Structure formats: C-alpha cells, structure tokens
Amino acid sequence: MGKPSDLVQGTLDLLILKTIALEPMHGWAIAKRIQQMSGEVLQVQQGSLYPALHRLEQQGWIKAKWDESETGRQAKFYSLTAAGRKQMDAESANWSRLSAAINLIVSEA
Amino acid sequence: MRWLSRLGVQFRMLFSRNRAHRELDAELRDHLDRQIAENTARGMSDESARAAALRTFGNPALLRDQAHDTWNWAAAESLLHDVRIGCRTLLRTPGFTVIAILVMALGIGANVALFTIVRGVLLKPLPYSDPERLVTLYERSASEGLGMFNPVAAGSFSEWQRAATGVEQMALVSPFQNYNVSAEGGKLPERIDAGFCSWNLFSLLGVQPALGRTFAEADDEHSAQSTVMLSDAFWRRRYAGDPAIVGKTIWLDAKPYTVVGVLPASFLFNSAFGGNTVQVWTPVGHEFPEALLKAYDDHEGIVMARLKPGVTLQSVLAQLGAVQAQIKKEHAAGGVNGAVNGRSMLDDAVHDYKTPLYALLAATGCVLLIACMNVASLLIARTAARGKEMAIRTALGGGRMRLMRERLTESLLISVMAGAVGIGISWAALQLLVKMRPDMNRVESIRIDGGVALFTIAAIASCALFAGLISALGADGKRLLSALQESSRANRGSHQRATLRRVLLVLEVSLTVVLLAGAGLLLKSYQRLRTTDLGIPINNALRLHVSLPESRYKEEVQQVAFFEQLIAGVRALPGVEAAGLVSTAPGQGWGGDSLADTLEQPRRQEDLLDIHRRAADPGYFAAAQIPLLRGRIFTSDERLSRSDVALISLSTAQQLFPGQDPIGKHLHFGYNKDVYEIIGVVGDVRWDIHEPPKPTMYMPLYGHDWTGATIFVRGRNVESLAMPIENVVGRLDRDLPVSNVMTFRESIAKSTIDSQFDSLLILSFAVIALILAGAGLYGVLAYLVTQRTGEIGIRMALGAPRKQVMRLMLLDGLRPALIGLVLGLAGSAATGRLIASMLFDTKPLDAGIYTAVAATLLVVAGIACMLPAWRASRIDPMQALRTE
C-alpha cells in the first residue's frame, strides 16, 4: 500500500477543501462527491482520505464536528475554516496556473 | 497565529487520545456501513456487499495507524510507549535488572572517575598564563637511563641565563627546601616545606600576588635583606589571613624575614620534584651560600623557562647543550654534567602519573566493555525468551526498526539509570582519591565539570548503543522467522543466539584475564616491595627529624652540645631501648652522594664510585641494628675531636677494595680535600626502597656541616615515645620543631603508597571483572539449560545418565571460558610490557602469576557453570517432555 505521491496528496487536499467549501460533509460523502464530480474518474481510497482529513485538521484548515446525519446516525462533519478558505484559494490559483501550463504543453505538442 | 491554533489542536488531541481513537473508529465504521448499504442497494447480497466494502476499505488496522501517524504526537507517543514497555519488561525481572544496572554503573562510574582524573591531572593546561610556552629544564648526565633528568647546578643556571636567546625568562627553583618556623604568638614551632626561587619566577609563570608584591631583583641578591612570600594556605592557617601581614616579620630558621607578599589561593607549584606543599617562597640568590651559587657540581634546583613565541624546546636544548658541554670541558671534575634535557612543564609535573593513570584508564575501559557485554547478553537472553512473540510480530509486518528500537530503548533505560548511579559512584571515588592522595601533583585540578558531564553522556550513549546493537544483532528478522517455523522446537534459532553470547563470553573472559594478570603483577610487585629487605628490621622503630637553624647554632660546638644533650635526653626516656642520630634514615631516599676515590688505588675519573654520604653518631648503628662486619664503630671522642674517620658499607668495600682488607685505607672526594680513614665495614641498607642498596659511607655526625638529623629510636612501644621525645626537644629549644614523626613501618608504607594505590585500584577492577565474567558464564549456561530442557529430557528418557548430562553442560560453559583464558593470557603477554615500568622486582611474564590467574578464573568459571549443570542433571525427563 504505497503512500500517495506529493502531487496526488496535495491535489487530494485541494479536492477535499473544494468539496466541503459549500457545506459541511462527513468522510463518506466527501469521497462520494469527489467520485461523482470527477465523472467517476477519481476514486478516493479511504486509505488516503482519512489521513488527509486528519492532516488538514492538524493544519487548522478544516474543523470537525459530530452531528446527526441524513440517516439519523451521528457522523463527523468536516467544514472549512477561514484559514482553510484562504489556503483553498491559494491552492486553486496555483493549480489553475499549473494545469494551464501543462495543458499548453500537452496541446501544443 | 496559525501555529498557535495548530498547537491547540495537537494539544487537544494529545490529551484526548482515547476519545480521538474512539471517534476515528466510529467514523471508519460509519463509512464502512454506508459502503455496505450502497452495495446492497445495488443488489448485492449482504455477504458480498460486506466483502466488497471491506475490499475497497483496505486494512482497517493499517488505516487507523496511518491516520494515527498524521497526529503529530505519534513519534513522542511511540517513544513513550517504548519506554513504558521497556520499563515493564525490566520490572518483570527486577533481580536481573538491578544486576545489569549495577554492573554498568560500576563500569560507568569507574570510567567517569578515571576520566576526571586523567583530564584534570594529565590534560588540563597548567593554571599559568600561556602554559604551552612553559618548559622545565634539567641537566643530563652522559649515562642513559639514570640521570636523564638531573637537577641543575646554580652555576650552570647563570651561564644558561646569559646564553639562551630563545627564552623570554628563566628561573632557578629549588622546591624541596624546609624551614623551622619559630614559636610565636602562642603557636608551636613547626617545620614547613619551602621553595627557593629566582625573583622572576612569578612573573615568568604569570602569577599576580594576592597581597603585596612579588620579589624584586634586589631581593635576589646575596646581600639583600631577607624577604619571604607566603602561600595562601600558610597565610590563612598560621596568620589567620591577617590582611596587614605584608611588611611584618616572621622567623624562619631563627632568622627574621620580611613578608613582601601573599600568593593567590589559585597558585600551586607543579614539578616532578613535587612542590605543591610549599608554604613559603624565598629568593634563591639570597638563600644559597655564595659558593653554591657558583658551583657546577652541586645540583640543587630545576630551571623553569618561558620560551619566546615560535621557539621550540629542541632549539633551546641544543643551544644550552653546547653551553653545558663547554662547562663540562672547563670543569672536568666529577659531578659536572655534560648535557641538558627538558620537557614541557605540564609533562614534567605529571610525568610520574602518566603510565599508571593510562594503565588504570585502560583497565576501567575493559571493565566497562565487559559490563556492556553482560548487559548485551542479558538483552539477547530476553529476546530469546520472547522469540516467538517477536517472530509473530515480524511475520505480521511489525517493522524491524520498531523491534530494534525497543531493544535500544531497553538498553538506553539500563544505561541511563546506570549512568545516574555511576555518577554517584565516581563522585564518591573521587572524594576518596583526593583524600588518599593529597600529595599527588595537580590533585587540586580534579573536578567534575562540563567536560566530564559530556564524557558521561557519551559513555551512557555508547553503552546503550553497544549493548542495544549487539543484542539487536542477535535478533535478526530472518532468524526470527526460522524460529517461528521451528515453532516449539526453537533449538536451532536459539543456538545461533547462544553462539553470539558465547563469543561475547570469550571476549569477556579474555579481558578479565588481562585485568587479572595486570593486577596480579602489580600486587606481586607491591608485595615484593613491602617485604624488601632494607638491611635493618623495620618493626619497633621510630624516626623524628630535627633541623638546627644555622643562625642560632653557628658554632659547631653549639651543634655538638645540642645533639649531645638531645640524644642523652632521648636515651634516658623510659621505653627507649636504643637511640641514635643519622643524617638520612634508610627508606628516606636520596640524601646526598659523591664520587669517591681511594688514596691507595687511585681510580680514573670515569671509574669513580658514586657513594651515598651519611653522617651518624656512634649510637645509630646499634639503634638501627646495622651489623658491624669488620673493624669498629666511631668512638665518642672521635666525633668530638672531628677525626676524619669513616665506616663503609659492605658493597662499598667490595667495589673499592675487592679481595682486600679496607680497614686503614683512605677515601676522598673530589669536592674537598678531606681524606677519611676507613675504620670499619657495616651491613648494606636500602636508602630508597625501590632501589637496590647503594654503596654508602658514614662519617661522624658532628662537625661536618650537618645541621639536621633524624633521631632513630628503638623501643617496644615506639608510638608512645613521640610525645616525650618532642618534649625533650622543646626543653632544649622551644623554637625547634620536630617533623616527620613516624614509625619506621609507616615511613616504608608511605614510600610504597604509589604501588599500593595502583595495585589496589587495578585489583578492584580485576575483581569486578571476575565477578562479571562469572555472572556472564552463569547466565549463558543457565539460559542454555532452559533452552535445552526438552533435549535433555529426551536424552535422559533414552537412558543418558545424569553424570553425562552434567558433564555435557559443564563442557558447554567451560569451553568459552577456556578459549577466553588462552586468548587472555596471550593478550596479557602482549600488554605486560606496557606496565613494566610500574613493576618492582617482577617480570611482566611471571609464570606464577599467570598460573594463579588461570586457576582463579577456572575456579570461578567452574562454580558459575556448576550450578546450571547440576540443575540440568536434575531435570525430570517426563516433566521436560511434557512442557515440550
């Protein structure tokens, strides 16, 4: 079970931040949402999801809260903090720049 | 302030670990449940829905660990965890743990103590300014070996001072002088150690006085007024630290001296001739008689010099060597040296301690190594006992690093605790040493400081690493797997670990043998020294020293009168069987020697016999019990009429007059024209216990410029005679102190203290090593017995007699002991030469010692092996097979 590379890890962080930017979500929902939004391309393994969530929480970018879920069970809901929003904006900008650049090269060649 | 909030999260997590764990579990379970629900909704059966969910989920335990790892305290926590496990493991076998800690504590303690001493005495720079430019210079006689570092004649010193261009300053120092301090202000008279020095000694060393001034050049003139500088200790002790002491007068040898200054407490003189007990300093140019200041053949001092920057000692020695060779050419008479020698001042001060200290340091290093090996063995044994657990953990993917870390933590725990105990041990050892050896040069600089603390930490860390790594080596992962495969019959895997332990044991035993052999040699040498025949019986004898100040006893008649009354008074005391006076008693060392020639058979210059000169009164020979072999002793009128008669020792007679009767023949010396008629031959005695008897001649005590004398008393209860004799002296002269009061036996003990000290220290290390080796042997064998219980059970069930089992186990333990013994003996033979200089009348390859060491080791090894072997032979076969 290899560790995700830095790029993937960083990307996963961004995806998580983006996903929960709209509303607080629990882990399973985050995974599902990413999968759906990427058109089933990105399958987030729990193996990387939860460490990522904990890491982001440690960084102070997201915060967690136990709440009743749609099934009536208690679940841990993650939401963005102010610092997390700033981080998300910075990373999105960075990502856009990077992907645009890569896109340029890929399409030109 | 993000880091602050982050820190807050970490703290919260750290303190709510259990909750965090529970929450994580709940979260993961929730996720799993949802996945299952989704799968079921897609039409899977319950069973396959769960399986599919678990498949995408991966290993939940690992997942948890990974999440766990992102919590930053994971590293700290796992260390805490390791420490907790380590403590628990150690506590499970408290006896073993205590032994391991003590074993290592002894090793660490001894090493820290020795390092502190070596650092303080040998390595720290001398407490003077720019000490690396300070050197001590000597004359050197032509003969190699003896006479390499001869004291310097004042005449030579003046010539050197004129000629040496590479030297900033040069001072003549005579640190082995004495004064009688007169009784005054209700204080008793006392005899103190004193030093004569050139006026510039203190500026040469860079020492500022605490009070007053140091000597001026004018003080160093023969015609100058008498001046003195006090040491801090003497000033405080005798004058209660009187701040107004400068300018006051004190009486030394019944002469008034003006105190010009007090030296700082930090100033302690260091030289090969001692001097750190010097209480007062006086200018040498003023104190030495004028004739002595110009003499080239009377060696009374050492020369201290400060080299100019960039100048080497070698170049100065070359320059002065030429000067000295010229002096020798101009004054060809005996007693003038033709060469110079020198060494750094530090080297000079600690020269005598170098070999013993480094030998001791090596010995303690061995003890520490042995201790570490024992602890490693202990850890290996523990790993072996937990072999199956380890194997399972390895199989389950438990990291090798993790296992290794556990072992390192364990050895670190032992080492740290041992270090704490060891520091206590070393502190106590140092206190003891400083108390036992205040006479040692530089003893004052022995201190536990930052450097020592660093050394201690390094020692603890390397012990932990050494023991931990060695034991980790014995627990290789693959081997553990094979242990798992062989499951209950874990014999093979454990055999391999036992092999490692055996190798350790062989090394341990061989180091022990080296230590034992060294200790044996030193002990034998000390024993030889103690039982050396001095030429006279050492029991029931007391000696005391009195020294007459020339200022008060100018006339020889006065001296004669004093000594006459003194010895008569002493002889009249009840309990005194015999009493006599001598200038230097046997065992008291060098007391003046000269090159002698005979009138009847003149010798060539280079064949002159170097003989010790002693002055004695007629009663001395009976008191000392030196046998008269031929002729007669002095008569009392001879000593009064100052007849130039002499007694010679047997060896003198044999060398000067081989095969002839020396009585009536004549002796004379180069330094004056006096001729002595030989009237008798007496037995040989040793002046220095470390050296064979030297040719000696005795002349009458009175009228030959001897102002000091040792009273030698024989009696049944000599200890109780000291006070009455001091009273006799006090009645004759209330200002005359009696010094060096000790029984003859004590005085011998004092001159053998170095050997006693060295041999006792090394012996204690050797005994520790022996105990450790014994414990090691026992441990390995006891472990083997437990490991082979099943095998032994089968053997016995198949009919092996108990005796055979016992022999088998004994051989198992004795084999490494024997190999170690052979290696150790070879090692001792190789290293024996290193301590040869510390031995007296003992060869480094002493068959007796080697045999004794081998026997001791075999006895200890035998005992250590006997118990487990006996236990093995008692094993009940049925019981053993059942446990299998």
Short mmCIF file of C-alpha atoms in Angstrom, two decimals, chain B residues 13 34 39 47 58 60 128 133 205 438 442 446 553 587 653 668 676 711 767:
data_model
loop_
_atom_site.label_atom_id
_atom_site.label_comp_id
_atom_site.label_asym_id
_atom_site.label_seq_id
_atom_site.Cartn_x
_atom_site.Cartn_y
_atom_site.Cartn_z
CA MET B 13 -5.53 15.50 20.63
CA ARG B 34 -22.54 3.30 4.24
CA ASN B 39 -23.56 -2.12 -2.26
CA GLU B 47 -22.38 -11.17 2.39
CA GLY B 58 -8.21 -1.95 2.79
CA PRO B 60 -8.63 -1.10 8.80
CA TYR B 128 49.60 29.71 34.44
CA ARG B 133 55.31 28.01 26.26
CA LEU B 205 54.53 31.96 35.31
CA PRO B 438 46.72 14.86 48.59
CA ARG B 442 47.67 18.62 40.29
CA ILE B 446 40.48 17.09 39.62
CA TYR B 553 73.67 27.29 66.04
CA GLY B 587 63.87 4.32 53.27
CA ALA B 653 84.26 -2.35 50.43
CA HIS B 668 88.40 11.05 49.49
CA TYR B 676 88.75 9.75 55.51
CA ILE B 711 66.51 10.62 65.58
CA VAL B 767 37.74 -8.43 40.93
#
